[in-house]
């Protein structure tokens, strides 16, 4: 099956710094990638959708200037959390789908802790 | 508004017991439905999906789900659970035609006692 990786798996950063999370599709071309946020004991909340070569589409309430998404190639999307604050601490999960968009393949997630 | 509801937050069963996890959706138009599983420390995996056709869908690891349009439900079932089924289960929905943006339920934690 299709494999999606995320790096890093966990990161701790200081308040005010920026953190970049990478999402890669390893064995297929991901024309669309999705970024989710999961709070403890809660569901996944879609943050944004990105199509390769286009600007990301953000969900209502998600600050696009804070959560920068780049999808420059068919195998890589990055999420940069800028000027991180403790309330940004969460589990960030990406998923990817190919041109058919019939299924999303999920990455293992990145645990971000902002101190 | 589009939404997915999972009624059980935490289900505890003994091995060999039967499982049914409820999922109801609110979605205008054609809907595609999914069940995902997240084992401890692992990423989300697709258990099964329904796009159209036979409303009884069989997935991996002995799981099945039934789409009942009149009840807006897509409940997950397994006749006999194992300890290894201990995980978090998420129901999700997306607009028909393409997977598009998934809307997830809050998840149900299943604990199976050996």
Coordinates of N, CA and C in Angstrom, one line a residue:
Chain A
X1 N 0.8 -1.2 0.0 CA 0.0 0.0 0.0 C 0.8 1.3 0.0
X2 N 0.2 2.4 -0.2 CA 0.9 3.7 -0.3 C 1.4 4.0 1.1
X3 N 2.6 4.6 1.1 CA 3.2 5.0 2.4 C 3.5 6.5 2.4
X4 N 3.1 7.0 3.6 CA 3.4 8.4 3.8 C 4.2 8.6 5.1
X5 N 5.3 9.3 5.0 CA 6.2 9.5 6.1 C 6.1 11.0 6.6
X6 N 6.4 11.2 7.9 CA 6.5 12.5 8.4 C 7.8 12.6 9.2
X7 N 8.3 13.8 9.2 CA 9.5 14.1 9.9 C 9.5 15.5 10.5
X8 N 9.9 15.7 11.7 CA 10.2 14.7 12.7 C 9.0 14.0 13.3
X9 N 9.2 13.0 14.1 CA 8.1 12.3 14.7 C 7.7 13.1 16.0
X10 N 8.6 13.7 16.6 CA 8.3 14.6 17.7 C 9.3 15.7 17.8
X11 N 8.9 16.8 18.2 CA 9.8 18.0 18.3 C 9.4 18.9 19.5
X12 N 10.4 19.4 20.2 CA 10.2 20.3 21.3 C 10.8 21.6 20.9
X13 N 10.1 22.7 21.0 CA 10.7 24.0 20.6 C 10.3 25.0 21.7
X14 N 11.1 26.1 21.6 CA 10.8 27.2 22.6 C 9.8 28.1 22.0
X15 N 9.0 28.8 22.8 CA 8.0 29.7 22.4 C 8.7 30.8 21.6
X16 N 8.0 31.2 20.5 CA 8.6 32.2 19.6 C 9.4 31.7 18.4
X17 N 9.8 30.5 18.5 CA 10.5 29.9 17.4 C 9.6 29.3 16.3
X18 N 10.2 28.9 15.2 CA 9.4 28.3 14.1 C 9.8 26.9 14.0
X19 N 8.9 26.0 13.6 CA 9.1 24.6 13.4 C 8.6 24.1 12.1
X20 N 9.4 23.4 11.4 CA 8.9 22.8 10.1 C 8.7 21.3 10.2
X21 N 7.6 20.9 9.7 CA 7.3 19.5 9.6 C 7.1 19.0 8.2
X22 N 7.8 17.9 7.8 CA 7.8 17.5 6.5 C 6.8 16.3 6.3
X23 N 6.2 16.2 5.2 CA 5.3 15.1 4.9 C 5.7 14.6 3.5
X24 N 6.0 13.3 3.4 CA 6.4 12.8 2.1 C 5.6 11.5 1.7
X25 N 5.2 11.5 0.4 CA 4.7 10.3 -0.1 C 5.8 9.5 -0.7
X26 N 6.0 8.2 -0.3 CA 7.2 7.5 -0.6 C 7.1 6.7 -1.9
X27 N 5.9 6.3 -2.3 CA 5.8 5.4 -3.4 C 4.6 5.8 -4.3
X28 N 4.2 7.0 -4.3 CA 3.1 7.5 -5.2 C 3.2 9.0 -5.3
X29 N 2.6 9.5 -6.3 CA 2.6 10.9 -6.5 C 1.4 11.5 -5.8
X30 N 1.6 12.4 -4.9 CA 0.6 13.0 -4.1 C 0.1 14.3 -4.7
X31 N -0.9 14.3 -5.4 CA -1.3 15.6 -6.0 C -2.0 16.4 -5.0
X32 N -2.6 15.8 -3.9 CA -3.2 16.6 -2.9 C -2.7 16.1 -1.5
X33 N -2.4 17.0 -0.7 CA -2.0 16.7 0.7 C -2.9 17.4 1.7
X34 N -3.1 16.8 2.8 CA -4.0 17.4 3.8 C -3.2 17.5 5.1
X35 N -3.4 18.5 5.9 CA -2.8 18.7 7.2 C -3.9 18.7 8.2
X36 N -3.8 17.9 9.2 CA -4.7 17.8 10.3 C -4.1 18.1 11.7
X37 N -4.9 18.4 12.6 CA -4.4 18.6 14.0 C -5.3 17.8 14.9
X38 N -4.7 17.1 15.8 CA -5.4 16.3 16.7 C -5.1 16.6 18.1
X39 N -6.1 17.1 18.9 CA -5.9 17.3 20.3 C -6.2 16.1 21.1
X40 N -5.6 16.0 22.3 CA -5.8 14.8 23.1 C -7.3 14.4 23.2
X41 N -7.6 13.1 23.0 CA -8.9 12.6 23.2 C -9.9 13.3 22.3
X42 N -9.5 13.9 21.2 CA -10.4 14.5 20.3 C -10.1 14.0 18.9
X43 N -11.0 14.4 18.0 CA -10.9 14.0 16.6 C -9.8 14.7 15.8
X44 N -9.6 14.3 14.6 CA -8.7 15.0 13.7 C -9.5 16.2 13.1
X45 N -8.9 17.4 13.2 CA -9.5 18.5 12.6 C -8.6 19.0 11.4
X46 N -9.3 19.1 10.2 CA -8.6 19.5 9.0 C -8.2 20.9 9.2
X47 N -6.9 21.2 8.9 CA -6.4 22.5 8.9 C -6.4 23.1 7.5
X48 N -5.8 22.3 6.6 CA -5.7 22.9 5.2 C -5.5 21.8 4.2
X49 N -5.8 22.1 3.0 CA -5.6 21.2 1.9 C -4.7 21.8 0.9
X50 N -3.7 21.1 0.4 CA -2.9 21.7 -0.6 C -2.7 20.8 -1.8
X51 N -2.8 21.4 -3.0 CA -2.6 20.8 -4.2 C -1.2 21.2 -4.8
X52 N -0.5 20.2 -5.3 CA 0.8 20.5 -5.8 C 0.9 21.7 -6.7
X53 N 1.8 22.6 -6.3 CA 2.0 23.8 -7.2 C 1.0 24.9 -6.9
X54 N 0.1 24.7 -6.0 CA -0.9 25.7 -5.8 C -0.9 26.2 -4.3
X55 N -1.5 27.3 -4.0 CA -1.6 27.7 -2.6 C -2.5 26.8 -1.9
X56 N -2.3 26.7 -0.6 CA -3.1 25.8 0.2 C -4.4 26.5 0.5
X57 N -5.4 25.7 0.7 CA -6.8 26.2 1.1 C -6.9 25.9 2.6
X58 N -7.1 26.9 3.3 CA -7.2 26.8 4.8 C -8.6 26.7 5.3
X59 N -8.9 25.9 6.3 CA -10.2 25.8 6.9 C -10.4 27.0 7.7
X60 N -11.7 27.3 7.9 CA -12.1 28.5 8.7 C -11.5 28.4 10.1
X61 N -10.9 29.5 10.5 CA -10.3 29.6 11.9 C -8.9 29.2 11.9
X62 N -8.3 28.8 10.8 CA -6.9 28.4 10.8 C -6.1 29.6 10.2
X63 N -5.1 30.1 11.0 CA -4.4 31.3 10.5 C -3.3 30.9 9.5
X64 N -3.5 31.3 8.3 CA -2.6 30.9 7.2 C -1.2 31.5 7.3
X65 N -1.1 32.7 8.0 CA 0.2 33.3 8.2 C 1.0 32.6 9.4
X66 N 0.3 31.8 10.2 CA 0.9 31.1 11.3 C 1.3 29.7 10.9
X67 N 0.4 29.1 10.1 CA 0.7 27.7 9.6 C 0.9 27.8 8.1
X68 N 2.2 27.9 7.8 CA 2.6 28.0 6.4 C 2.7 26.6 5.8
X69 N 2.0 26.4 4.7 CA 2.1 25.2 4.0 C 2.6 25.3 2.6
X70 N 3.5 24.5 2.3 CA 4.2 24.5 1.0 C 4.1 23.1 0.4
X71 N 3.6 23.0 -0.9 CA 3.5 21.7 -1.6 C 4.2 21.8 -2.9
X72 N 5.5 21.9 -2.9 CA 6.3 22.3 -4.0 C 6.5 21.1 -5.0
X73 N 6.3 19.9 -4.5 CA 6.5 18.7 -5.4 C 5.5 17.7 -5.2
X74 N 5.4 16.7 -6.0 CA 4.4 15.7 -5.9 C 4.7 14.7 -4.8
X75 N 5.8 14.8 -4.1 CA 6.1 13.9 -3.0 C 6.3 14.6 -1.7
X76 N 6.3 15.9 -1.7 CA 6.7 16.6 -0.4 C 5.8 17.8 -0.1
X77 N 5.3 17.8 1.1 CA 4.6 19.0 1.6 C 5.2 19.4 2.9
X78 N 5.3 20.6 3.2 CA 5.8 21.0 4.5 C 4.8 22.0 5.2
X79 N 4.7 21.8 6.5 CA 3.9 22.7 7.4 C 4.9 23.4 8.3
X80 N 4.9 24.7 8.3 CA 5.8 25.5 9.2 C 4.9 26.2 10.2
X81 N 5.1 25.9 11.5 CA 4.4 26.6 12.5 C 5.3 27.8 12.9
X82 N 4.9 29.0 12.6 CA 5.7 30.2 12.8 C 5.4 30.8 14.2
X83 N 6.4 31.3 14.8 CA 6.3 32.0 16.2 C 5.4 31.1 17.1
X84 N 5.9 29.9 17.3 CA 5.0 28.9 18.0 C 4.8 29.4 19.5
X85 N 3.6 29.0 19.9 CA 3.2 29.3 21.3 C 2.8 28.0 22.0
X86 N 2.8 27.9 23.3 CA 2.4 26.7 23.9 C 1.0 26.1 23.5
X87 N 0.1 27.0 23.1 CA -1.2 26.5 22.7 C -1.1 25.8 21.3
X88 N 0.0 26.0 20.6 CA 0.2 25.3 19.3 C 0.6 23.8 19.6
X89 N 0.9 23.5 20.8 CA 1.3 22.1 21.1 C 0.2 21.2 20.7
X90 N 0.5 20.2 19.9 CA -0.5 19.3 19.4 C 0.1 18.1 18.6
X91 N -0.7 17.3 18.1 CA -0.3 16.2 17.2 C -0.7 16.6 15.8
X92 N 0.2 16.8 14.9 CA -0.1 17.2 13.6 C 0.1 16.0 12.7
X93 N -0.9 15.7 11.9 CA -0.9 14.6 11.0 C -1.2 15.0 9.5
X94 N -0.4 14.5 8.6 CA -0.6 14.8 7.2 C -1.2 13.5 6.5
X95 N -1.9 13.8 5.5 CA -2.3 12.7 4.6 C -2.1 13.1 3.2
X96 N -2.1 12.1 2.3 CA -1.9 12.4 0.9 C -2.8 11.5 0.0
X97 N -3.2 12.1 -1.1 CA -3.9 11.3 -2.0 C -3.4 11.5 -3.4
X98 N -3.7 10.5 -4.3 CA -3.2 10.7 -5.7 C -4.3 11.4 -6.5
X99 N -4.1 11.4 -7.8 CA -5.0 12.1 -8.6 C -6.4 11.7 -8.5
X100 N -6.6 10.4 -8.2 CA -8.0 9.9 -8.1 C -8.7 10.5 -6.9
X101 N -8.0 10.8 -5.8 CA -8.5 11.3 -4.6 C -9.5 10.4 -4.0
X102 N -9.4 9.1 -4.3 CA -10.4 8.1 -3.8 C -10.0 7.7 -2.4
X103 N -8.8 7.9 -2.0 CA -8.4 7.5 -0.7 C -7.3 8.4 -0.2
X104 N -7.3 8.6 1.1 CA -6.2 9.4 1.7 C -5.3 8.4 2.5
X105 N -4.0 8.6 2.4 CA -3.0 7.8 3.1 C -2.4 8.6 4.2
X106 N -2.4 8.2 5.4 CA -2.0 9.0 6.5 C -0.5 8.8 6.9
X107 N 0.1 9.9 7.3 CA 1.4 9.8 7.9 C 1.3 9.4 9.4
X108 N 2.4 9.1 10.0 CA 2.4 8.7 11.4 C 2.2 9.8 12.4
X109 N 2.3 11.1 12.0 CA 2.0 12.2 12.9 C 3.3 12.7 13.5
X110 N 3.2 14.0 13.9 CA 4.3 14.7 14.5 C 3.8 15.3 15.8
X111 N 4.4 14.9 16.9 CA 4.0 15.5 18.2 C 4.9 16.8 18.5
X112 N 4.2 17.9 18.5 CA 4.9 19.2 18.7 C 4.6 19.7 20.1
X113 N 5.7 20.0 20.9 CA 5.5 20.5 22.2 C 6.3 21.9 22.2
X114 N 5.5 22.9 22.6 CA 6.1 24.2 22.6 C 6.3 24.6 24.1
X115 N 7.5 24.9 24.5 CA 7.7 25.2 25.9 C 7.8 26.7 26.2
Chain B
X1 N -25.2 21.6 8.9 CA -23.7 21.5 8.8 C -23.3 20.0 8.7
X2 N -22.2 19.8 8.0 CA -21.8 18.4 7.9 C -21.1 18.0 9.2
X3 N -21.5 16.8 9.6 CA -20.9 16.3 10.8 C -20.9 14.8 10.9
X4 N -20.1 14.2 11.7 CA -20.0 12.8 12.0 C -20.0 12.6 13.5
X5 N -20.9 11.7 13.9 CA -21.1 11.5 15.4 C -20.7 10.0 15.7
X6 N -19.9 9.9 16.7 CA -19.6 8.5 17.2 C -20.1 8.5 18.7
X7 N -21.0 7.6 19.0 CA -21.7 7.7 20.3 C -20.9 7.2 21.4
X8 N -20.0 6.3 21.2 CA -19.3 5.7 22.3 C -17.9 6.3 22.4
X9 N -17.6 6.8 23.6 CA -16.2 7.3 23.7 C -15.2 6.2 24.0
X10 N -15.6 5.3 24.9 CA -14.7 4.2 25.3 C -15.5 3.0 25.5
X11 N -15.1 1.9 24.8 CA -15.8 0.6 24.9 C -14.8 -0.4 25.4
X12 N -15.2 -1.1 26.4 CA -14.4 -2.2 27.0 C -15.0 -3.5 26.8
X13 N -14.3 -4.4 26.1 CA -14.9 -5.8 25.9 C -13.9 -6.8 26.3
X14 N -14.4 -8.0 26.5 CA -13.5 -9.2 26.7 C -13.3 -9.8 25.3
X15 N -12.2 -10.5 25.2 CA -11.9 -11.2 24.0 C -13.0 -12.2 23.6
X16 N -13.3 -12.3 22.3 CA -14.3 -13.1 21.8 C -15.7 -12.5 21.8
X17 N -15.8 -11.3 22.5 CA -17.1 -10.6 22.5 C -17.4 -10.0 21.1
X18 N -18.6 -9.7 20.8 CA -18.9 -9.1 19.5 C -18.9 -7.6 19.7
X19 N -18.6 -6.9 18.6 CA -18.3 -5.5 18.7 C -19.3 -4.8 17.7
X20 N -19.9 -3.7 18.2 CA -20.6 -2.8 17.2 C -20.3 -1.3 17.7
X21 N -19.7 -0.6 16.9 CA -19.4 0.9 17.1 C -20.3 1.7 16.3
X22 N -21.0 2.6 16.9 CA -22.0 3.4 16.2 C -21.4 4.6 15.5
X23 N -21.9 5.0 14.3 CA -21.5 6.2 13.6 C -22.7 6.7 12.9
X24 N -23.0 8.0 13.1 CA -24.1 8.6 12.3 C -23.5 9.9 11.7
X25 N -24.0 10.2 10.5 CA -23.5 11.3 9.8 C -24.6 12.2 9.4
X26 N -24.2 13.5 9.2 CA -25.1 14.5 8.6 C -24.4 15.1 7.5
X27 N -24.9 14.8 6.3 CA -24.2 15.3 5.1 C -25.2 15.5 4.0
X28 N -25.1 16.6 3.3 CA -26.0 16.9 2.2 C -25.5 16.2 0.9
X29 N -26.3 15.6 0.2 CA -25.9 15.0 -1.1 C -25.3 13.6 -0.9
X30 N -24.6 13.1 -1.9 CA -23.9 11.8 -1.9 C -22.8 11.9 -0.9
X31 N -22.6 10.8 -0.2 CA -21.6 10.7 0.8 C -20.8 9.4 0.7
X32 N -19.5 9.5 0.9 CA -18.6 8.4 1.0 C -18.2 8.2 2.5
X33 N -18.2 7.0 3.0 CA -18.0 6.8 4.4 C -16.8 5.9 4.6
X34 N -16.1 6.1 5.7 CA -14.9 5.4 6.0 C -14.8 5.1 7.5
X35 N -14.1 4.0 7.8 CA -13.7 3.7 9.1 C -12.2 3.6 9.1
X36 N -11.5 4.3 10.1 CA -10.1 4.2 10.2 C -9.8 3.7 11.6
X37 N -8.6 3.0 11.7 CA -8.2 2.5 13.0 C -6.8 3.1 13.3
X38 N -6.6 3.4 14.6 CA -5.3 4.0 15.0 C -4.8 3.1 16.2
X39 N -3.9 2.2 15.9 CA -3.3 1.4 17.0 C -2.4 2.3 17.8
X40 N -2.2 1.9 19.1 CA -1.3 2.7 19.9 C 0.0 3.0 19.3
X41 N 0.4 4.3 19.2 CA 1.7 4.7 18.6 C 1.8 4.5 17.1
X42 N 0.7 4.2 16.5 CA 0.8 4.0 15.0 C -0.1 5.1 14.3
X43 N 0.1 5.1 13.0 CA -0.7 6.0 12.2 C -2.1 5.5 11.8
X44 N -2.9 6.3 11.4 CA -4.3 6.0 10.9 C -4.2 5.0 9.8
X45 N -5.0 3.9 9.8 CA -5.1 3.0 8.7 C -6.5 2.8 8.3
X46 N -6.8 2.7 7.1 CA -8.1 2.5 6.6 C -8.6 1.1 6.8
X47 N -9.7 0.9 7.5 CA -10.3 -0.4 7.8 C -11.2 -0.8 6.6
X48 N -12.1 0.1 6.2 CA -13.0 -0.1 5.1 C -13.6 1.2 4.7
X49 N -14.3 1.1 3.5 CA -14.9 2.3 3.0 C -16.1 1.9 2.2
X50 N -17.0 2.9 2.1 CA -18.3 2.7 1.3 C -18.4 3.9 0.4
X51 N -18.5 3.5 -0.9 CA -18.8 4.6 -1.9 C -20.2 4.4 -2.5
X52 N -20.5 3.2 -2.9 CA -21.8 2.9 -3.5 C -21.9 1.4 -3.6
X53 N -23.1 0.9 -4.0 CA -23.3 -0.5 -4.2 C -23.8 -1.2 -2.9
X54 N -23.3 -2.4 -2.7 CA -23.7 -3.2 -1.6 C -23.5 -2.5 -0.3
X55 N -24.5 -2.2 0.5 CA -24.4 -1.4 1.7 C -23.6 -2.2 2.8
X56 N -23.4 -3.4 2.7 CA -22.6 -4.2 3.7 C -21.2 -4.3 3.1
X57 N -20.3 -3.6 3.8 CA -18.9 -3.5 3.4 C -18.0 -4.3 4.3
X58 N -17.2 -5.1 3.6 CA -16.2 -5.9 4.4 C -14.8 -5.3 4.3
X59 N -14.2 -5.2 5.4 CA -12.9 -4.6 5.5 C -11.8 -5.6 5.9
X60 N -10.7 -5.0 6.3 CA -9.6 -5.9 6.8 C -9.8 -6.4 8.2
X61 N -9.1 -7.4 8.6 CA -9.1 -7.9 9.9 C -10.4 -8.3 10.4
X62 N -11.3 -8.7 9.5 CA -12.6 -9.3 10.0 C -13.6 -8.2 10.3
X63 N -13.4 -7.0 10.0 CA -14.3 -5.9 10.3 C -15.3 -5.8 9.1
X64 N -16.5 -5.3 9.4 CA -17.5 -5.0 8.4 C -18.3 -3.8 8.9
X65 N -18.9 -3.1 8.0 CA -19.8 -2.0 8.3 C -21.0 -2.0 7.4
X66 N -22.1 -1.5 7.9 CA -23.3 -1.5 7.1 C -23.8 -0.1 7.0
X67 N -24.0 0.3 5.8 CA -24.5 1.7 5.4 C -26.1 1.6 5.4
X68 N -26.7 2.3 6.3 CA -28.2 2.3 6.4 C -28.6 3.8 6.1
X69 N -28.9 4.0 4.9 CA -29.2 5.4 4.4 C -30.4 6.0 5.2
X70 N -31.4 5.2 5.5 CA -32.6 5.8 6.2 C -32.2 6.2 7.6
X71 N -31.2 5.6 8.2 CA -30.8 6.0 9.5 C -29.5 6.9 9.6
X72 N -29.0 7.2 8.4 CA -27.8 8.0 8.3 C -26.7 7.3 9.2
X73 N -26.6 6.0 9.1 CA -25.7 5.4 10.0 C -24.7 4.5 9.2
X74 N -23.6 4.3 9.8 CA -22.5 3.4 9.2 C -21.8 2.8 10.3
X75 N -22.4 1.8 11.0 CA -21.9 1.2 12.2 C -20.8 0.1 11.8
X76 N -19.8 0.1 12.6 CA -18.7 -0.9 12.4 C -19.0 -2.1 13.3
X77 N -18.7 -3.3 12.8 CA -19.0 -4.5 13.5 C -17.8 -5.5 13.3
X78 N -17.7 -6.3 14.4 CA -16.8 -7.5 14.3 C -17.4 -8.6 15.2
X79 N -17.5 -9.8 14.7 CA -18.2 -10.8 15.5 C -17.5 -11.3 16.7
X80 N -16.1 -11.2 16.7 CA -15.4 -11.7 17.8 C -14.1 -10.9 17.9
X81 N -13.9 -10.1 18.9 CA -12.8 -9.2 19.0 C -11.6 -9.9 19.6
X82 N -10.4 -9.4 19.3 CA -9.2 -10.0 19.9 C -8.5 -8.9 20.7
X83 N -7.6 -9.2 21.5 CA -6.8 -8.3 22.3 C -6.1 -7.3 21.4
X84 N -5.7 -7.8 20.2 CA -4.9 -6.9 19.3 C -5.8 -5.9 18.6
X85 N -7.1 -6.0 18.8 CA -8.0 -4.9 18.2 C -8.1 -3.7 19.1
X86 N -7.4 -3.7 20.2 CA -7.4 -2.5 21.1 C -6.8 -1.4 20.3
X87 N -7.6 -0.3 20.2 CA -7.1 0.8 19.3 C -8.2 1.9 19.4
X88 N -7.9 3.0 18.7 CA -8.9 4.0 18.6 C -9.5 3.9 17.2
X89 N -10.8 4.0 17.1 CA -11.5 3.8 15.8 C -12.3 5.1 15.4
X90 N -12.0 5.6 14.2 CA -12.6 6.8 13.7 C -13.5 6.6 12.5
X91 N -14.7 7.1 12.6 CA -15.6 7.1 11.4 C -15.4 8.5 10.7
X92 N -15.5 8.4 9.4 CA -15.3 9.7 8.6 C -16.2 9.7 7.4
X93 N -16.5 10.9 7.0 CA -17.3 11.1 5.8 C -16.7 12.1 4.9
X94 N -17.0 11.9 3.6 CA -16.6 12.9 2.6 C -17.6 13.0 1.5
X95 N -17.6 14.1 0.8 CA -18.6 14.2 -0.3 C -18.4 13.2 -1.4
X96 N -19.5 12.8 -2.0 CA -19.4 11.8 -3.0 C -18.6 12.2 -4.3
X97 N -18.2 11.3 -5.1 CA -17.5 11.7 -6.3 C -16.0 11.6 -6.1
X98 N -15.5 12.2 -5.1 CA -14.1 12.0 -4.8 C -13.9 12.1 -3.3
X99 N -12.8 11.7 -2.8 CA -12.7 11.6 -1.3 C -12.8 13.0 -0.7
X100 N -12.2 14.0 -1.4 CA -12.3 15.3 -0.9 C -11.9 15.5 0.5
X101 N -12.5 16.4 1.2 CA -12.2 16.7 2.6 C -12.9 15.7 3.5
X102 N -12.2 15.0 4.3 CA -12.8 14.1 5.3 C -13.2 14.9 6.5
X103 N -14.4 14.5 7.0 CA -14.9 15.0 8.3 C -14.9 13.8 9.2
X104 N -14.2 13.9 10.4 CA -14.0 12.8 11.3 C -14.9 12.9 12.5
X105 N -15.3 11.7 13.0 CA -16.0 11.7 14.3 C -14.9 11.8 15.3
X106 N -15.4 11.9 16.6 CA -14.4 12.1 17.7 C -13.6 10.8 18.1
X107 N -14.0 9.7 17.5 CA -13.3 8.5 17.8 C -13.9 7.7 18.9
X108 N -13.7 6.4 18.9 CA -14.1 5.5 20.0 C -12.9 4.7 20.3
X109 N -12.5 4.8 21.6 CA -11.4 3.9 22.1 C -11.9 2.6 22.4
X110 N -11.4 1.5 21.9 CA -11.7 0.2 22.2 C -10.6 -0.5 23.0
X111 N -11.0 -1.0 24.1 CA -10.1 -1.7 25.0 C -10.6 -3.2 25.1
X112 N -9.7 -4.1 24.7 CA -10.1 -5.5 24.7 C -9.3 -6.2 25.8
X113 N -10.0 -6.8 26.8 CA -9.3 -7.5 27.9 C -9.0 -8.9 27.5
X114 N -7.8 -9.3 27.7 CA -7.4 -10.7 27.4 C -8.1 -11.7 28.3

